[in-house]
Amino acid sequence: MYNILIVDDEVLVRTHLKLLLQNLSNEFTVCGEATNGLSALEKIPRIQPDIIFSDMRMPVMDGLELCRQVKNQYPDIQIIALSNYDDYTYVRGALKNGALDYVLKHKLNEEYLLSLLTELKKNLNVQSGLKSFPNRTVSALREKFVNDLLGEVFLSEKDIETNIRFLGINLDLTHLIPIILSVDDYARIEQQNNLNQKNILNFSICNIGNEILSKYPTGILAHIEKEIYCILLSFASEVSQAKIEGTINSLLQQISSNYKKYLNISVSFCVGETTGHIIDISHSYTRALETIRLTFYSDRQSILRTKSVPIPPSDLAGLDYSLEKSLLSLAQKGDYEKAEEIIQKLFQNMADQKENRSSVQMKCTDLLSIITRISKKNKLDLNKIIADKISPDQIFIQFHTMAQFSEWFLDCFLNMCREIKLQLPGDSSYVKSAIAYVNRDYSKPISLQSIADEIGISIGYLSTIFKNETGHGFTDYLNSLRISTAVHLMELGERDFHKIAEECGFQDYAYFFKVFKKRMGTTPKTYLRRFE
């Protein structure tokens, strides 16, 4: 086993090279990383690398000086210079001072590295004896330890302590805080990337996160599942709550900004409650895991805290029947103003109740059903209705927050109501306005006179142009709309004829029956039997 030390002040270069090396061969393991030559020199006695990959341009101590120092102090270590096109002077100096070769950063690939390392093995004189586990194996074992710990696999404190010591994890046994890290928009990222790309992203998240944690007294980051990661911190020697909060805030800010800078992803966090002893960490972790789901009600890059956020109920429920019925009726008439009010209230109620994502999805599916049914009934082009051209099957993948869902559905209903209004009869603005008033207020005691007053024209003129443009007298059109609404309510399951008559604007129950039979050729009771 040959140990490799990577020295570069750019975390993205280190991560990329480390990933290439770990996928290359079991003979080579990355035993450490450093951000400059001085840091590398301090680590060499402890990690005992056989090979050093070093950048040339670095702060504090550059690669050229590192080569000089290593040549004098550790002549058996092989050095490979990492360079850019404009680093020729540095590279030439490095080669004069013991570097065996150089690699252009933009040409780093597995094939070239394997060829290079194969040649390096011929020059290495590694003393025999037991080597440490490969870094890849150690990382996997540490991740397994965290997952087992959170899953309550360990039966005793002694088992936990033994694993922490054996795996070299910087973590105390008391005063621990779990922090959930969740990748924002993970469903979209998962859809756009293949398995290998997702593995690379997971590796990079863990590598960058644990490198940042290495600068803190304690801490470890591990992947749990899909978009979920867990950070464990311990504050056994810190009594000041203000300092603990300051440390956590600083850490989360560093992690968030580095992921945005190097991986172009945003993440959200939930800080769990402090656990007295590590063996009890699972409960605090579970609470934090439940809470992180509530980023759905906030936004990207949120920081939640378990204690301040109530956990939503797990009950599942679709749209309330009366609400669904109202939306169907309003959309059918193109009444967006009232539909908008209902939809906004619906999403606000879900936000106030902090309903879980599954329940929200059920209600959204019911709203999609309304859009589909109204569009099919009115022969509308769905392409003109779907907001932002994001198809319905993609909204649960593309959208991350409640606000995005609300905005999308409001736009869809607006587009649908506009398309329906275009189908309304009438040529003049007067008739179109009259029909809009009828569609809006049909359940009220309206008349041709009241509508003429609203529009601002005489009742005689409105009566004439209304019949000329629609082919129907006003009363005939109003009754036709009311009976159509009554039939629609029956199809939705309404069985109370008094309630149907009232909702459709008939003040006289007997008159409702008379008009219904004239329009439909049968009584409401007989018509209703077809649905039984």
Short mmCIF file of C-alpha atoms in Angstrom, two decimals:
data_model
loop_
_atom_site.label_atom_id
_atom_site.label_comp_id
_atom_site.label_asym_id
_atom_site.label_seq_id
_atom_site.Cartn_x
_atom_site.Cartn_y
_atom_site.Cartn_z
CA MET A 1 0.00 0.00 0.00
CA TYR A 2 1.42 3.37 -1.06
CA ASN A 3 0.37 6.54 0.78
CA ILE A 4 -0.25 9.77 -1.14
CA LEU A 5 -0.34 13.31 0.21
CA ILE A 6 -2.16 15.96 -1.88
CA VAL A 7 -1.01 19.56 -1.44
CA ASP A 8 -3.05 22.32 -3.13
CA ASP A 9 -4.79 25.45 -1.89
CA GLU A 10 -7.83 24.81 -4.11
CA VAL A 11 -10.30 22.38 -2.50
CA LEU A 12 -11.84 21.50 -5.88
CA VAL A 13 -8.48 20.36 -7.27
CA ARG A 14 -7.81 18.25 -4.18
CA THR A 15 -11.27 16.69 -4.31
CA HIS A 16 -10.97 15.90 -8.02
CA LEU A 17 -7.53 14.33 -7.65
CA LYS A 18 -8.55 12.40 -4.56
CA LEU A 19 -11.56 10.98 -6.37
CA LEU A 20 -9.43 9.92 -9.33
CA LEU A 21 -6.88 8.25 -7.07
CA GLN A 22 -9.47 6.41 -4.99
CA ASN A 23 -11.05 4.97 -8.12
CA LEU A 24 -7.68 4.00 -9.54
CA SER A 25 -6.16 1.12 -7.61
CA ASN A 26 -6.26 -0.43 -4.15
CA GLU A 27 -2.47 -0.10 -4.02
CA PHE A 28 -2.66 3.66 -3.58
CA THR A 29 -4.42 5.53 -0.79
CA VAL A 30 -4.75 9.25 -0.05
CA CYS A 31 -3.44 9.53 3.49
CA GLY A 32 -3.75 13.28 3.83
CA GLU A 33 -4.34 16.72 2.33
CA ALA A 34 -2.71 20.10 2.90
CA THR A 35 -3.39 23.62 1.65
CA ASN A 36 0.25 24.79 1.46
CA GLY A 37 3.82 23.58 1.75
CA LEU A 38 4.24 24.43 5.42
CA SER A 39 1.13 22.48 6.39
CA ALA A 40 2.37 19.54 4.33
CA LEU A 41 5.74 19.51 6.10
CA GLU A 42 3.99 19.45 9.47
CA LYS A 43 1.91 16.43 8.43
CA ILE A 44 4.62 14.32 6.83
CA PRO A 45 6.09 12.84 10.07
CA ARG A 46 2.64 11.73 11.20
CA ILE A 47 1.11 10.38 7.96
CA GLN A 48 4.38 9.17 6.32
CA PRO A 49 3.49 9.61 2.63
CA ASP A 50 5.34 7.74 -0.11
CA ILE A 51 4.22 10.14 -2.84
CA ILE A 52 3.35 13.84 -2.80
CA PHE A 53 1.26 15.58 -5.44
CA SER A 54 1.91 19.27 -4.94
CA ASP A 55 0.68 22.47 -6.54
CA MET A 56 3.40 25.01 -7.35
CA ARG A 57 1.65 28.31 -6.61
CA MET A 58 0.43 28.35 -2.98
CA PRO A 59 0.34 30.84 -0.09
CA VAL A 60 2.59 30.59 2.99
CA MET A 61 5.00 28.11 1.34
CA ASP A 62 4.89 27.36 -2.38
CA GLY A 63 5.56 24.04 -4.08
CA LEU A 64 9.10 24.93 -5.06
CA GLU A 65 10.18 25.45 -1.46
CA LEU A 66 8.32 22.31 -0.42
CA CYS A 67 10.35 20.31 -2.95
CA ARG A 68 13.62 21.69 -1.51
CA GLN A 69 12.61 20.86 2.06
CA VAL A 70 11.35 17.34 1.24
CA LYS A 71 14.49 16.57 -0.78
CA ASN A 72 16.64 17.47 2.22
CA GLN A 73 14.55 15.90 4.98
CA TYR A 74 12.77 12.98 3.26
CA PRO A 75 14.77 11.93 0.21
CA ASP A 76 12.74 8.71 -0.27
CA ILE A 77 9.47 10.56 -0.88
CA GLN A 78 8.55 10.92 -4.54
CA ILE A 79 7.12 14.32 -5.60
CA ILE A 80 4.88 15.08 -8.58
CA ALA A 81 4.32 18.75 -9.42
CA LEU A 82 0.81 19.96 -10.27
CA SER A 83 0.93 22.89 -12.64
CA ASN A 84 -0.92 25.16 -15.00
CA TYR A 85 0.33 26.35 -18.39
CA ASP A 86 1.98 29.46 -16.94
CA ASP A 87 3.87 27.66 -14.14
CA TYR A 88 6.90 26.68 -16.23
CA THR A 89 9.41 28.54 -14.04
CA TYR A 90 8.05 26.81 -10.93
CA VAL A 91 8.03 23.40 -12.61
CA ARG A 92 11.60 23.73 -13.82
CA GLY A 93 12.70 24.65 -10.32
CA ALA A 94 10.73 21.76 -8.84
CA LEU A 95 12.33 19.25 -11.22
CA LYS A 96 15.77 20.57 -10.27
CA ASN A 97 14.89 20.11 -6.59
CA GLY A 98 13.78 16.51 -6.65
CA ALA A 99 10.33 16.38 -8.33
CA LEU A 100 10.19 13.37 -10.65
CA ASP A 101 7.51 14.66 -13.01
CA TYR A 102 4.74 17.20 -13.44
CA VAL A 103 1.04 16.98 -14.34
CA LEU A 104 -1.01 19.71 -16.01
CA LYS A 105 -4.13 20.11 -13.87
CA HIS A 106 -6.56 20.34 -16.75
CA LYS A 107 -5.30 17.01 -18.12
CA LEU A 108 -5.78 14.98 -14.93
CA ASN A 109 -7.35 11.64 -15.81
CA GLU A 110 -7.25 8.05 -14.53
CA GLU A 111 -5.32 6.62 -17.47
CA TYR A 112 -2.43 9.04 -17.17
CA LEU A 113 -2.30 8.81 -13.37
CA LEU A 114 -2.19 5.00 -13.47
CA SER A 115 0.69 5.09 -15.93
CA LEU A 116 2.53 7.65 -13.80
CA LEU A 117 2.03 5.75 -10.53
CA THR A 118 3.13 2.49 -12.12
CA GLU A 119 6.45 4.12 -12.99
CA LEU A 120 6.73 5.64 -9.51
CA LYS A 121 6.40 2.22 -7.87
CA LYS A 122 9.66 1.15 -9.51
CA ASN A 123 11.51 3.94 -7.67
CA LEU A 124 9.80 3.55 -4.32
CA ASN A 125 11.56 1.85 -1.45
CA VAL A 126 8.73 1.43 1.02
CA GLN A 127 9.63 -0.32 4.25
CA SER A 128 7.70 -3.50 4.93
CA GLY A 129 5.19 -3.62 7.75
CA LEU A 130 1.53 -3.03 8.39
CA LYS A 131 -0.02 -0.03 6.74
CA SER A 132 -3.15 1.74 7.82
CA PHE A 133 -6.47 1.00 6.18
CA PRO A 134 -6.86 2.64 2.80
CA ASN A 135 -8.49 6.04 3.13
CA ARG A 136 -11.39 4.77 1.04
CA THR A 137 -11.97 1.95 3.52
CA VAL A 138 -11.66 4.25 6.52
CA SER A 139 -14.20 6.66 5.02
CA ALA A 140 -16.63 3.80 4.40
CA LEU A 141 -16.18 2.47 7.94
CA ARG A 142 -16.69 5.93 9.45
CA GLU A 143 -19.87 6.39 7.42
CA LYS A 144 -21.11 2.98 8.53
CA PHE A 145 -20.35 3.87 12.14
CA VAL A 146 -22.46 7.05 11.96
CA ASN A 147 -25.36 5.20 10.30
CA ASP A 148 -25.18 2.41 12.89
CA LEU A 149 -25.02 4.96 15.70
CA LEU A 150 -28.10 6.82 14.46
CA GLY A 151 -29.88 3.51 13.85
CA GLU A 152 -29.25 2.40 17.44
CA VAL A 153 -27.24 -0.64 16.37
CA PHE A 154 -24.68 -0.31 19.17
CA LEU A 155 -25.66 -1.92 22.44
CA SER A 156 -23.12 -0.35 24.76
CA GLU A 157 -21.07 2.76 25.34
CA LYS A 158 -17.92 0.64 25.19
CA ASP A 159 -18.68 -0.48 21.61
CA ILE A 160 -19.18 3.12 20.55
CA GLU A 161 -15.99 4.31 22.26
CA THR A 162 -13.96 1.48 20.72
CA ASN A 163 -15.16 2.33 17.22
CA ILE A 164 -14.48 6.05 17.65
CA ARG A 165 -10.92 5.35 18.81
CA PHE A 166 -10.24 2.67 16.18
CA LEU A 167 -11.52 4.82 13.29
CA GLY A 168 -9.78 7.98 14.48
CA ILE A 169 -13.01 10.00 14.73
CA ASN A 170 -12.77 13.33 16.56
CA LEU A 171 -15.88 13.06 18.71
CA ASP A 172 -16.53 13.18 22.45
CA LEU A 173 -19.12 10.95 24.11
CA THR A 174 -21.13 13.73 25.75
CA HIS A 175 -22.99 16.91 24.79
CA LEU A 176 -23.55 16.00 21.15
CA ILE A 177 -25.61 17.84 18.54
CA PRO A 178 -26.80 16.21 15.30
CA ILE A 179 -27.23 18.52 12.30
CA ILE A 180 -29.14 17.33 9.27
CA LEU A 181 -27.78 18.56 5.94
CA SER A 182 -30.20 18.29 3.01
CA VAL A 183 -29.32 18.99 -0.62
CA ASP A 184 -31.86 21.43 -2.07
CA ASP A 185 -33.62 20.45 -5.32
CA TYR A 186 -32.23 16.92 -5.01
CA ALA A 187 -35.04 15.35 -7.05
CA ARG A 188 -34.07 17.55 -10.01
CA ILE A 189 -30.35 16.83 -9.54
CA GLU A 190 -31.09 13.10 -9.36
CA GLN A 191 -33.10 13.22 -12.56
CA GLN A 192 -30.43 15.13 -14.48
CA ASN A 193 -27.43 12.98 -13.46
CA ASN A 194 -26.49 9.35 -13.93
CA LEU A 195 -25.39 7.04 -11.11
CA ASN A 196 -21.69 7.81 -11.55
CA GLN A 197 -22.29 11.56 -11.42
CA LYS A 198 -24.40 11.17 -8.29
CA ASN A 199 -21.65 9.11 -6.66
CA ILE A 200 -19.12 11.82 -7.51
CA LEU A 201 -21.41 14.47 -6.01
CA ASN A 202 -21.86 12.40 -2.84
CA PHE A 203 -18.11 11.88 -2.56
CA SER A 204 -17.44 15.60 -3.05
CA ILE A 205 -20.04 16.62 -0.44
CA CYS A 206 -18.50 14.32 2.15
CA ASN A 207 -14.91 15.20 1.27
CA ILE A 208 -15.36 18.97 1.34
CA GLY A 209 -17.56 18.82 4.44
CA ASN A 210 -15.15 16.67 6.43
CA GLU A 211 -12.22 18.83 5.38
CA ILE A 212 -13.97 21.88 6.82
CA LEU A 213 -14.83 19.91 9.98
CA SER A 214 -11.18 18.92 10.38
CA LYS A 215 -10.47 22.54 11.32
CA TYR A 216 -12.86 22.27 14.29
CA PRO A 217 -12.12 20.44 17.58
CA THR A 218 -14.71 17.75 16.90
CA GLY A 219 -17.02 16.69 14.12
CA ILE A 220 -17.84 14.21 11.36
CA LEU A 221 -20.12 14.32 8.30
CA ALA A 222 -21.64 11.17 6.81
CA HIS A 223 -24.08 10.36 4.02
CA ILE A 224 -27.34 8.80 5.23
CA GLU A 225 -29.58 8.45 2.16
CA LYS A 226 -30.24 10.31 -1.08
CA GLU A 227 -30.18 14.05 -0.24
CA ILE A 228 -29.74 13.55 3.53
CA TYR A 229 -26.39 13.85 5.35
CA CYS A 230 -25.70 14.11 9.06
CA ILE A 231 -23.10 16.19 10.88
CA LEU A 232 -22.25 15.18 14.44
CA LEU A 233 -20.61 17.75 16.73
CA SER A 234 -19.68 17.43 20.40
CA PHE A 235 -19.19 20.27 22.89
CA ALA A 236 -18.10 18.42 26.03
CA SER A 237 -15.66 21.13 27.06
CA GLU A 238 -17.75 24.17 26.09
CA VAL A 239 -20.22 25.58 28.64
CA SER A 240 -21.10 28.82 26.86
CA GLN A 241 -24.27 28.39 24.79
CA ALA A 242 -23.45 31.58 22.90
CA LYS A 243 -20.08 30.17 21.81
CA ILE A 244 -21.69 26.89 20.77
CA GLU A 245 -24.22 28.77 18.64
CA GLY A 246 -21.45 30.89 17.16
CA THR A 247 -19.41 27.80 16.26
CA ILE A 248 -22.40 26.10 14.62
CA ASN A 249 -23.35 29.21 12.63
CA SER A 250 -19.79 29.68 11.41
CA LEU A 251 -19.51 26.02 10.40
CA LEU A 252 -22.80 25.97 8.50
CA GLN A 253 -21.94 29.19 6.69
CA GLN A 254 -18.58 27.76 5.58
CA ILE A 255 -20.10 24.50 4.41
CA SER A 256 -22.92 26.24 2.54
CA SER A 257 -20.65 28.73 0.77
CA ASN A 258 -18.10 26.06 -0.21
CA TYR A 259 -20.75 23.77 -1.69
CA LYS A 260 -22.14 26.71 -3.65
CA LYS A 261 -18.71 27.76 -4.85
CA TYR A 262 -17.23 24.38 -5.75
CA LEU A 263 -20.24 22.13 -6.43
CA ASN A 264 -22.85 24.73 -7.47
CA ILE A 265 -25.45 23.29 -5.10
CA SER A 266 -27.35 24.82 -2.21
CA VAL A 267 -28.07 23.00 1.05
CA SER A 268 -30.37 23.44 4.02
CA PHE A 269 -29.77 22.46 7.64
CA CYS A 270 -31.68 21.47 10.74
CA VAL A 271 -29.82 21.80 14.03
CA GLY A 272 -30.98 19.13 16.46
CA GLU A 273 -31.24 19.37 20.23
CA THR A 274 -28.24 18.66 22.45
CA THR A 275 -27.98 15.06 23.64
CA GLY A 276 -26.37 14.37 27.02
CA HIS A 277 -24.70 11.14 25.90
CA ILE A 278 -23.83 9.71 22.53
CA ILE A 279 -25.78 6.50 23.10
CA ASP A 280 -29.00 8.61 23.13
CA ILE A 281 -28.26 10.55 19.93
CA SER A 282 -30.88 8.72 17.84
CA HIS A 283 -33.90 10.55 19.31
CA SER A 284 -32.48 14.01 18.63
CA TYR A 285 -31.44 12.93 15.13
CA THR A 286 -34.94 11.59 14.34
CA ARG A 287 -36.56 14.85 15.44
CA ALA A 288 -34.15 16.86 13.29
CA LEU A 289 -34.80 14.57 10.34
CA GLU A 290 -38.55 15.16 10.66
CA THR A 291 -38.01 18.90 10.91
CA ILE A 292 -35.79 19.20 7.82
CA ARG A 293 -38.79 18.22 5.71
CA LEU A 294 -40.26 21.62 6.61
CA THR A 295 -37.80 23.41 4.32
CA PHE A 296 -40.66 22.80 1.89
CA TYR A 297 -42.39 25.72 3.61
CA SER A 298 -39.37 27.99 3.66
CA ASP A 299 -36.78 28.18 0.91
CA ARG A 300 -33.37 27.03 -0.24
CA GLN A 301 -30.43 27.47 2.12
CA SER A 302 -32.67 27.43 5.19
CA ILE A 303 -31.40 26.80 8.72
CA LEU A 304 -34.05 25.28 10.98
CA ARG A 305 -33.84 24.30 14.62
CA THR A 306 -35.78 21.40 16.04
CA LYS A 307 -36.92 23.14 19.22
CA SER A 308 -38.60 26.04 17.39
CA VAL A 309 -40.51 24.07 14.74
CA PRO A 310 -43.57 21.90 15.49
CA ILE A 311 -43.66 18.57 13.68
CA PRO A 312 -46.63 18.39 11.27
CA PRO A 313 -49.27 15.65 11.56
CA SER A 314 -48.81 12.59 9.39
CA ASP A 315 -52.45 12.41 8.29
CA LEU A 316 -53.07 12.28 4.53
CA ALA A 317 -56.03 14.09 2.96
CA GLY A 318 -56.99 15.31 -0.49
CA LEU A 319 -59.06 18.38 -1.34
CA ASP A 320 -62.20 18.97 0.68
CA TYR A 321 -65.24 18.00 -1.42
CA SER A 322 -66.98 21.37 -1.15
CA LEU A 323 -63.78 23.20 -2.10
CA GLU A 324 -63.24 20.95 -5.12
CA LYS A 325 -66.83 21.51 -6.17
CA SER A 326 -66.47 25.31 -5.90
CA LEU A 327 -63.27 25.35 -7.95
CA LEU A 328 -64.83 23.20 -10.66
CA SER A 329 -67.81 25.53 -10.89
CA LEU A 330 -65.73 28.72 -10.89
CA ALA A 331 -63.24 27.45 -13.45
CA GLN A 332 -66.06 26.30 -15.74
CA LYS A 333 -67.34 29.89 -15.80
CA GLY A 334 -63.93 31.50 -16.17
CA ASP A 335 -64.24 33.25 -12.80
CA TYR A 336 -60.54 33.53 -11.92
CA GLU A 337 -60.93 36.14 -9.15
CA LYS A 338 -62.90 33.82 -6.89
CA ALA A 339 -60.85 30.78 -7.89
CA GLU A 340 -57.67 32.68 -7.03
CA GLU A 341 -59.02 33.51 -3.59
CA ILE A 342 -59.83 29.85 -2.88
CA ILE A 343 -56.45 28.57 -4.14
CA GLN A 344 -54.48 31.13 -2.15
CA LYS A 345 -56.43 30.25 0.99
CA LEU A 346 -55.87 26.54 0.35
CA PHE A 347 -52.09 26.89 0.15
CA GLN A 348 -52.00 29.30 3.08
CA ASN A 349 -53.91 26.79 5.22
CA MET A 350 -51.47 24.04 4.24
CA ALA A 351 -48.58 26.30 5.19
CA ASP A 352 -50.19 27.27 8.51
CA GLN A 353 -50.86 23.61 9.35
CA LYS A 354 -47.39 22.57 8.11
CA GLU A 355 -48.92 19.63 6.29
CA ASN A 356 -46.43 16.96 5.26
CA ARG A 357 -45.28 16.83 1.65
CA SER A 358 -47.31 13.70 0.84
CA SER A 359 -50.54 15.40 1.89
CA VAL A 360 -49.65 18.48 -0.16
CA GLN A 361 -48.99 16.27 -3.18
CA MET A 362 -52.43 14.66 -2.81
CA LYS A 363 -54.13 18.07 -2.83
CA CYS A 364 -52.04 19.17 -5.81
CA THR A 365 -53.03 16.00 -7.65
CA ASP A 366 -56.70 16.88 -7.05
CA LEU A 367 -56.07 20.38 -8.43
CA LEU A 368 -54.45 18.82 -11.50
CA SER A 369 -57.56 16.69 -11.91
CA ILE A 370 -59.73 19.83 -11.97
CA ILE A 371 -57.53 21.39 -14.66
CA THR A 372 -57.67 18.22 -16.75
CA ARG A 373 -61.43 17.74 -16.43
CA ILE A 374 -62.29 21.37 -17.26
CA SER A 375 -59.86 21.40 -20.20
CA LYS A 376 -61.27 18.19 -21.63
CA LYS A 377 -64.87 19.30 -21.19
CA ASN A 378 -64.22 22.64 -22.92
CA LYS A 379 -61.78 21.23 -25.49
CA LEU A 380 -59.00 23.54 -24.33
CA ASP A 381 -55.39 23.23 -25.45
CA LEU A 382 -53.44 22.15 -22.34
CA ASN A 383 -50.27 23.65 -23.80
CA LYS A 384 -51.87 27.08 -23.40
CA ILE A 385 -52.81 26.36 -19.80
CA ILE A 386 -49.71 24.72 -18.29
CA ALA A 387 -47.69 27.39 -16.50
CA ASP A 388 -44.05 27.99 -17.44
CA LYS A 389 -44.25 24.96 -19.76
CA ILE A 390 -43.40 22.71 -16.80
CA SER A 391 -45.50 19.60 -17.33
CA PRO A 392 -47.66 18.30 -14.44
CA ASP A 393 -45.55 15.13 -14.09
CA GLN A 394 -42.48 17.31 -13.45
CA ILE A 395 -43.77 19.68 -10.79
CA PHE A 396 -43.08 17.24 -7.93
CA ILE A 397 -39.50 16.97 -9.21
CA GLN A 398 -38.81 20.57 -10.22
CA PHE A 399 -40.46 22.36 -7.30
CA HIS A 400 -38.84 22.57 -3.90
CA THR A 401 -41.10 24.94 -1.97
CA MET A 402 -44.78 25.52 -1.28
CA ALA A 403 -44.55 28.95 -2.92
CA GLN A 404 -43.54 27.37 -6.23
CA PHE A 405 -46.56 25.04 -6.19
CA SER A 406 -48.95 27.87 -5.32
CA GLU A 407 -47.64 30.14 -8.07
CA TRP A 408 -47.79 27.37 -10.69
CA PHE A 409 -51.40 26.44 -9.95
CA LEU A 410 -52.53 30.07 -9.84
CA ASP A 411 -50.98 30.64 -13.27
CA CYS A 412 -52.65 27.49 -14.63
CA PHE A 413 -56.09 28.55 -13.39
CA LEU A 414 -55.57 32.07 -14.74
CA ASN A 415 -54.68 30.70 -18.18
CA MET A 416 -57.61 28.28 -18.08
CA CYS A 417 -60.13 30.95 -17.13
CA ARG A 418 -58.85 33.22 -19.90
CA GLU A 419 -59.26 30.44 -22.47
CA ILE A 420 -62.79 29.72 -21.26
CA LYS A 421 -63.75 33.40 -21.46
CA LEU A 422 -62.60 33.45 -25.07
CA GLN A 423 -65.23 30.80 -25.76
CA LEU A 424 -68.04 32.91 -24.30
CA PRO A 425 -70.69 33.98 -26.85
CA GLY A 426 -71.08 37.57 -27.96
CA ASP A 427 -69.16 39.97 -30.15
CA SER A 428 -69.53 43.33 -28.46
CA SER A 429 -67.88 44.30 -25.19
CA TYR A 430 -71.36 44.95 -23.72
CA VAL A 431 -72.56 41.38 -24.28
CA LYS A 432 -69.27 39.85 -23.14
CA SER A 433 -69.43 41.95 -19.96
CA ALA A 434 -73.06 40.93 -19.40
CA ILE A 435 -72.18 37.23 -19.75
CA ALA A 436 -69.24 37.65 -17.40
CA TYR A 437 -71.58 39.18 -14.80
CA VAL A 438 -74.07 36.33 -15.27
CA ASN A 439 -71.33 33.71 -14.88
CA ARG A 440 -70.10 35.45 -11.75
CA ASP A 441 -73.43 36.21 -10.01
CA TYR A 442 -75.80 33.51 -11.33
CA SER A 443 -76.36 32.24 -7.76
CA LYS A 444 -77.68 35.67 -6.73
CA PRO A 445 -81.07 37.28 -7.56
CA ILE A 446 -79.82 39.08 -10.69
CA SER A 447 -81.87 40.53 -13.55
CA LEU A 448 -81.38 42.09 -16.95
CA GLN A 449 -82.01 45.49 -15.33
CA SER A 450 -79.31 45.01 -12.67
CA ILE A 451 -76.76 43.96 -15.30
CA ALA A 452 -77.70 46.85 -17.61
CA ASP A 453 -77.14 49.20 -14.66
CA GLU A 454 -73.73 47.58 -14.00
CA ILE A 455 -72.66 47.98 -17.61
CA GLY A 456 -74.14 51.45 -17.99
CA ILE A 457 -76.52 50.95 -20.92
CA SER A 458 -80.32 50.83 -21.26
CA ILE A 459 -82.15 47.59 -20.57
CA GLY A 460 -83.85 47.69 -23.97
CA TYR A 461 -80.57 48.03 -25.88
CA LEU A 462 -78.93 45.26 -23.83
CA SER A 463 -81.88 42.93 -24.39
CA THR A 464 -81.69 43.47 -28.16
CA ILE A 465 -77.92 42.99 -28.64
CA PHE A 466 -77.84 40.10 -26.16
CA LYS A 467 -80.32 38.06 -28.20
CA ASN A 468 -78.78 39.08 -31.53
CA GLU A 469 -75.27 38.04 -30.50
CA THR A 470 -76.01 34.93 -28.39
CA GLY A 471 -79.16 33.63 -30.03
CA HIS A 472 -80.86 33.46 -26.62
CA GLY A 473 -82.94 35.81 -24.52
CA PHE A 474 -81.40 36.87 -21.21
CA THR A 475 -83.73 34.81 -18.99
CA ASP A 476 -83.31 31.77 -21.23
CA TYR A 477 -79.50 32.08 -21.05
CA LEU A 478 -79.54 32.57 -17.26
CA ASN A 479 -81.77 29.54 -16.66
CA SER A 480 -79.68 27.43 -19.02
CA LEU A 481 -76.54 28.31 -17.04
CA ARG A 482 -78.25 27.60 -13.70
CA ILE A 483 -79.56 24.19 -14.81
CA SER A 484 -76.15 23.31 -16.27
CA THR A 485 -74.65 24.13 -12.89
CA ALA A 486 -77.30 22.00 -11.13
CA VAL A 487 -76.45 19.03 -13.35
CA HIS A 488 -72.77 19.55 -12.64
CA LEU A 489 -73.43 19.50 -8.88
CA MET A 490 -75.35 16.24 -9.23
CA GLU A 491 -72.47 14.71 -11.17
CA LEU A 492 -70.19 15.71 -8.30
CA GLY A 493 -72.38 13.81 -5.87
CA GLU A 494 -74.71 16.45 -4.43
CA ARG A 495 -78.11 14.92 -3.52
CA ASP A 496 -79.89 17.72 -1.61
CA PHE A 497 -82.24 19.37 -4.19
CA HIS A 498 -83.02 22.30 -1.93
CA LYS A 499 -79.31 23.02 -1.60
CA ILE A 500 -78.78 22.59 -5.36
CA ALA A 501 -81.61 25.02 -6.15
CA GLU A 502 -80.23 27.60 -3.73
CA GLU A 503 -76.64 27.34 -4.98
CA CYS A 504 -77.81 27.74 -8.57
CA GLY A 505 -79.78 30.92 -7.82
CA PHE A 506 -83.35 29.58 -7.83
CA GLN A 507 -85.27 31.33 -5.08
CA ASP A 508 -88.36 29.17 -5.71
CA TYR A 509 -87.87 25.41 -5.25
CA ALA A 510 -90.93 24.55 -7.37
CA TYR A 511 -89.71 26.84 -10.17
CA PHE A 512 -86.36 25.01 -10.10
CA PHE A 513 -88.14 21.68 -10.74
CA LYS A 514 -90.20 23.24 -13.54
CA VAL A 515 -87.21 24.76 -15.33
CA PHE A 516 -85.11 21.61 -14.84
CA LYS A 517 -87.77 19.36 -16.42
CA LYS A 518 -88.20 21.76 -19.33
CA ARG A 519 -84.46 21.86 -20.00
CA MET A 520 -83.55 18.23 -19.31
CA GLY A 521 -86.80 16.49 -20.27
CA THR A 522 -87.09 14.84 -16.88
CA THR A 523 -87.32 15.71 -13.20
CA PRO A 524 -84.22 16.13 -11.04
CA LYS A 525 -85.06 12.96 -9.09
CA THR A 526 -85.36 10.86 -12.26
CA TYR A 527 -82.20 12.39 -13.69
CA LEU A 528 -80.32 11.59 -10.48
CA ARG A 529 -81.10 7.86 -10.72
CA ARG A 530 -78.62 7.47 -13.57
CA PHE A 531 -75.81 8.10 -11.07
CA GLU A 532 -77.03 5.52 -8.53
#
